[in-house]
């Protein structure tokens, strides 16, 4: 079974600064997909970024980028130029076709952006 | 973009009542939908995988007779919490996978249902 671990329950960052969220996972699969989701106080699940395991290039979406280290099974998220609207819970998630495309979520990291 | 509509967004009812939650994919077909439960300040926990035209697949520890899932069409899955009790109070979220897209594409989430049992 796959597991996803987010070791930082809570992080705070000053507006305009950079924050990095860690995520590690455990799997015996070689082909899989990794995601970061944002859940603001409204509790909507918003996709932040997606990474395919067979791609070595790290995914980037505007101010959000990942550091994907396949051998280390690590998938960290960097938020640059943090904005007040980035305040939310962030969940790392893992998906593989072998598991029926189910998403396995990490425990989440609460990010607070301070003005 | 792909939209998933979940209804109702909030329901309060008495203990012993059965509550139905709907999850609809509005602009795509979804042979597979997923139901999650989320307790306050915790992560999403997968309850079951809903399969169009067949029985749902429940995760270990989830009572299938308590949480009835029906996926009768390519755009609608329902979760019925039967004889709900206060311990069933939680936030329930559905997601759907676009059947027309390749594997590995992100699931699309509904906005969730806050269920409060008095």
Coordinates of C-alpha atoms in Angstrom, one line a residue:
Chain A
X1 CA 0.0 0.0 0.0
X2 CA 1.1 3.5 -0.7
X3 CA 1.7 6.0 2.1
X4 CA 2.2 9.8 1.9
X5 CA 3.8 11.7 4.7
X6 CA 3.9 15.4 5.3
X7 CA 6.1 16.1 8.2
X8 CA 5.2 19.8 8.8
X9 CA 1.8 20.2 10.4
X10 CA 2.0 24.0 10.2
X11 CA 4.2 26.6 8.6
X12 CA 4.0 30.4 8.6
X13 CA 5.7 32.7 6.1
X14 CA 5.8 36.5 5.6
X15 CA 4.1 37.9 2.6
X16 CA 6.4 38.0 -0.5
X17 CA 8.7 35.4 1.0
X18 CA 9.2 31.8 0.0
X19 CA 8.1 28.7 1.8
X20 CA 8.8 25.0 1.0
X21 CA 6.5 22.2 2.1
X22 CA 7.9 18.7 2.3
X23 CA 6.3 15.4 1.2
X24 CA 7.6 11.9 1.1
X25 CA 5.9 8.8 -0.1
X26 CA 6.4 5.1 -0.2
X27 CA 5.5 2.9 -3.1
X28 CA 6.8 -0.1 -5.0
X29 CA 5.3 1.2 -8.3
X30 CA 7.4 2.8 -11.0
X31 CA 4.7 4.7 -12.8
X32 CA 2.6 7.1 -10.8
X33 CA 1.5 10.6 -10.4
X34 CA 1.9 13.2 -7.7
X35 CA -0.2 16.2 -6.9
X36 CA -0.4 19.1 -4.5
X37 CA -3.9 20.3 -3.6
X38 CA -4.8 23.5 -1.8
X39 CA -7.8 23.6 0.6
X40 CA -8.6 27.2 1.7
X41 CA -11.1 27.9 4.5
X42 CA -13.9 27.4 2.0
X43 CA -12.8 23.8 2.0
X44 CA -12.8 23.6 -1.8
X45 CA -10.1 21.3 -3.1
X46 CA -8.0 23.2 -5.7
X47 CA -5.3 21.5 -7.8
X48 CA -2.0 23.4 -7.4
X49 CA 0.4 21.2 -9.4
X50 CA 0.8 17.8 -10.9
X51 CA 3.9 15.7 -11.6
X52 CA 4.3 12.5 -13.6
X53 CA 6.8 10.2 -12.2
X54 CA 8.4 9.3 -15.5
X55 CA 9.2 12.9 -16.2
X56 CA 12.5 14.1 -14.7
X57 CA 11.7 17.8 -15.2
X58 CA 10.1 19.4 -12.2
X59 CA 6.6 20.8 -12.7
X60 CA 6.0 24.6 -12.4
X61 CA 2.8 26.6 -12.2
X62 CA 3.4 30.3 -11.9
X63 CA 4.6 30.9 -8.3
X64 CA 4.4 27.2 -7.4
X65 CA 7.1 24.7 -8.2
X66 CA 8.1 21.2 -7.1
X67 CA 11.3 19.5 -6.4
X68 CA 10.7 15.9 -7.4
X69 CA 13.4 13.4 -6.3
X70 CA 12.2 10.0 -7.4
X71 CA 15.0 8.0 -5.9
X72 CA 14.4 9.6 -2.5
X73 CA 10.6 9.4 -3.0
X74 CA 10.4 13.1 -2.2
X75 CA 8.0 15.7 -3.7
X76 CA 8.3 19.1 -2.1
X77 CA 6.3 22.2 -3.0
X78 CA 7.9 25.7 -3.1
X79 CA 5.6 28.7 -3.0
X80 CA 7.4 31.8 -4.1
X81 CA 6.3 35.4 -3.5
X82 CA 3.7 34.2 -1.0
X83 CA 0.4 36.0 -1.0
X84 CA -2.2 36.3 1.6
X85 CA -4.5 34.2 -0.6
X86 CA -2.1 31.3 -0.3
X87 CA -3.2 30.8 3.3
X88 CA -4.7 27.3 3.3
X89 CA -4.2 23.6 4.0
X90 CA -1.9 22.0 1.5
X91 CA -2.2 18.3 0.8
X92 CA 0.3 16.1 -1.1
X93 CA -1.3 13.2 -2.9
X94 CA -0.3 10.1 -4.8
X95 CA -2.0 8.2 -7.6
X96 CA -1.3 5.1 -9.5
X97 CA -3.3 3.1 -12.0
X98 CA -2.4 -0.1 -10.2
X99 CA -4.5 1.1 -7.3
X100 CA -7.5 2.0 -9.4
X101 CA -6.5 5.7 -9.7
X102 CA -7.3 6.3 -6.1
X103 CA -5.7 9.3 -4.5
X104 CA -3.8 8.7 -1.3
X105 CA -3.4 12.0 0.7
X106 CA -0.8 13.1 3.2
X107 CA -1.9 14.5 6.5
X108 CA -1.6 18.1 5.3
X109 CA 0.4 21.2 6.1
X110 CA -1.4 24.4 7.2
X111 CA 0.3 27.4 5.7
X112 CA -0.3 30.9 7.2
X113 CA 0.9 33.9 5.2
X114 CA 1.4 36.9 7.4
X115 CA 1.1 40.4 6.2
Chain B
X1 CA -12.9 23.4 -17.0
X2 CA -14.4 20.2 -15.6
X3 CA -17.0 20.9 -13.0
X4 CA -18.4 18.6 -10.3
X5 CA -21.5 19.7 -8.5
X6 CA -22.1 18.4 -5.0
X7 CA -25.5 18.9 -3.3
X8 CA -26.4 19.8 -0.6
X9 CA -23.6 21.9 0.7
X10 CA -24.8 21.8 4.3
X11 CA -27.4 19.6 5.9
X12 CA -28.6 19.4 9.5
X13 CA -30.9 16.6 10.6
X14 CA -32.1 14.6 13.5
X15 CA -30.5 11.4 14.6
X16 CA -32.0 8.3 12.9
X17 CA -32.6 10.2 9.6
X18 CA -31.1 9.0 6.3
X19 CA -29.4 11.7 4.3
X20 CA -28.6 11.5 0.6
X21 CA -25.7 13.5 -1.0
X22 CA -25.4 13.9 -4.7
X23 CA -22.3 14.3 -6.8
X24 CA -22.7 15.2 -10.5
X25 CA -20.2 15.7 -13.2
X26 CA -21.6 18.6 -15.3
X27 CA -19.5 18.6 -18.4
X28 CA -17.9 15.3 -18.6
X29 CA -18.6 11.6 -18.1
X30 CA -17.4 9.8 -15.1
X31 CA -17.4 6.1 -14.9
X32 CA -15.5 6.4 -11.6
X33 CA -16.2 8.7 -8.7
X34 CA -14.8 8.7 -5.2
X35 CA -16.2 9.6 -1.8
X36 CA -14.1 11.0 0.9
X37 CA -14.7 12.0 4.5
X38 CA -12.8 14.7 6.3
X39 CA -12.8 15.4 10.0
X40 CA -11.8 18.9 11.2
X41 CA -8.2 19.8 10.7
X42 CA -7.5 16.3 9.2
X43 CA -6.8 15.0 5.8
X44 CA -9.2 13.4 3.3
X45 CA -10.0 9.8 4.0
X46 CA -11.2 7.7 1.0
X47 CA -14.4 5.9 1.9
X48 CA -15.3 4.2 -1.4
X49 CA -14.9 4.1 -5.1
X50 CA -18.1 4.4 -7.0
X51 CA -18.3 2.6 -10.3
X52 CA -21.0 3.3 -12.8
X53 CA -23.3 0.4 -13.3
X54 CA -21.7 -1.8 -10.7
X55 CA -21.2 -2.1 -6.9
X56 CA -19.0 0.4 -5.1
X57 CA -15.7 -0.7 -3.7
X58 CA -15.4 0.2 0.0
X59 CA -12.2 0.9 1.9
X60 CA -11.4 -1.2 4.9
X61 CA -13.4 -0.2 7.9
X62 CA -16.1 1.6 6.1
X63 CA -19.6 0.1 6.7
X64 CA -21.2 -0.5 3.3
X65 CA -24.7 -0.8 4.9
X66 CA -24.2 2.5 6.6
X67 CA -22.9 4.4 3.6
X68 CA -24.9 3.3 0.5
X69 CA -23.5 4.3 -2.8
X70 CA -25.3 4.3 -6.1
X71 CA -23.8 5.2 -9.4
X72 CA -26.6 4.7 -11.9
X73 CA -25.5 7.0 -14.7
X74 CA -22.3 8.3 -16.1
X75 CA -22.7 11.7 -14.5
X76 CA -24.3 11.0 -11.1
X77 CA -23.2 9.2 -7.9
X78 CA -25.1 9.4 -4.6
X79 CA -24.0 8.6 -1.1
X80 CA -26.7 7.9 1.4
X81 CA -25.9 7.9 5.1
X82 CA -28.5 5.6 6.6
X83 CA -29.9 6.0 10.1
X84 CA -27.4 8.8 10.7
X85 CA -26.1 9.4 14.2
X86 CA -24.0 12.2 15.7
X87 CA -20.8 10.3 15.1
X88 CA -21.5 10.5 11.3
X89 CA -21.3 14.2 11.4
X90 CA -18.4 15.2 9.1
X91 CA -17.5 16.9 5.9
X92 CA -18.0 14.6 2.9
X93 CA -16.4 15.3 -0.5
X94 CA -16.8 13.6 -3.8
X95 CA -14.5 13.6 -6.8
X96 CA -14.8 12.3 -10.3
X97 CA -12.4 11.1 -12.9
X98 CA -13.0 12.2 -16.5
X99 CA -13.5 8.9 -18.4
X100 CA -12.6 10.6 -21.7
X101 CA -9.1 11.4 -20.5
X102 CA -6.0 9.3 -20.1
X103 CA -5.0 7.9 -16.8
X104 CA -3.1 10.1 -14.4
X105 CA -5.2 13.2 -14.9
X106 CA -6.3 15.0 -11.8
X107 CA -9.6 14.2 -10.2
X108 CA -12.2 16.9 -10.1
X109 CA -13.6 17.7 -6.7
X110 CA -17.1 18.8 -5.6
X111 CA -17.3 21.6 -3.0
X112 CA -18.2 19.2 -0.2
X113 CA -21.2 18.6 2.1
X114 CA -21.1 19.5 5.7
X115 CA -23.3 17.0 7.6
X116 CA -24.4 17.7 11.1
X117 CA -26.5 15.2 13.0
X118 CA -28.3 16.4 16.1

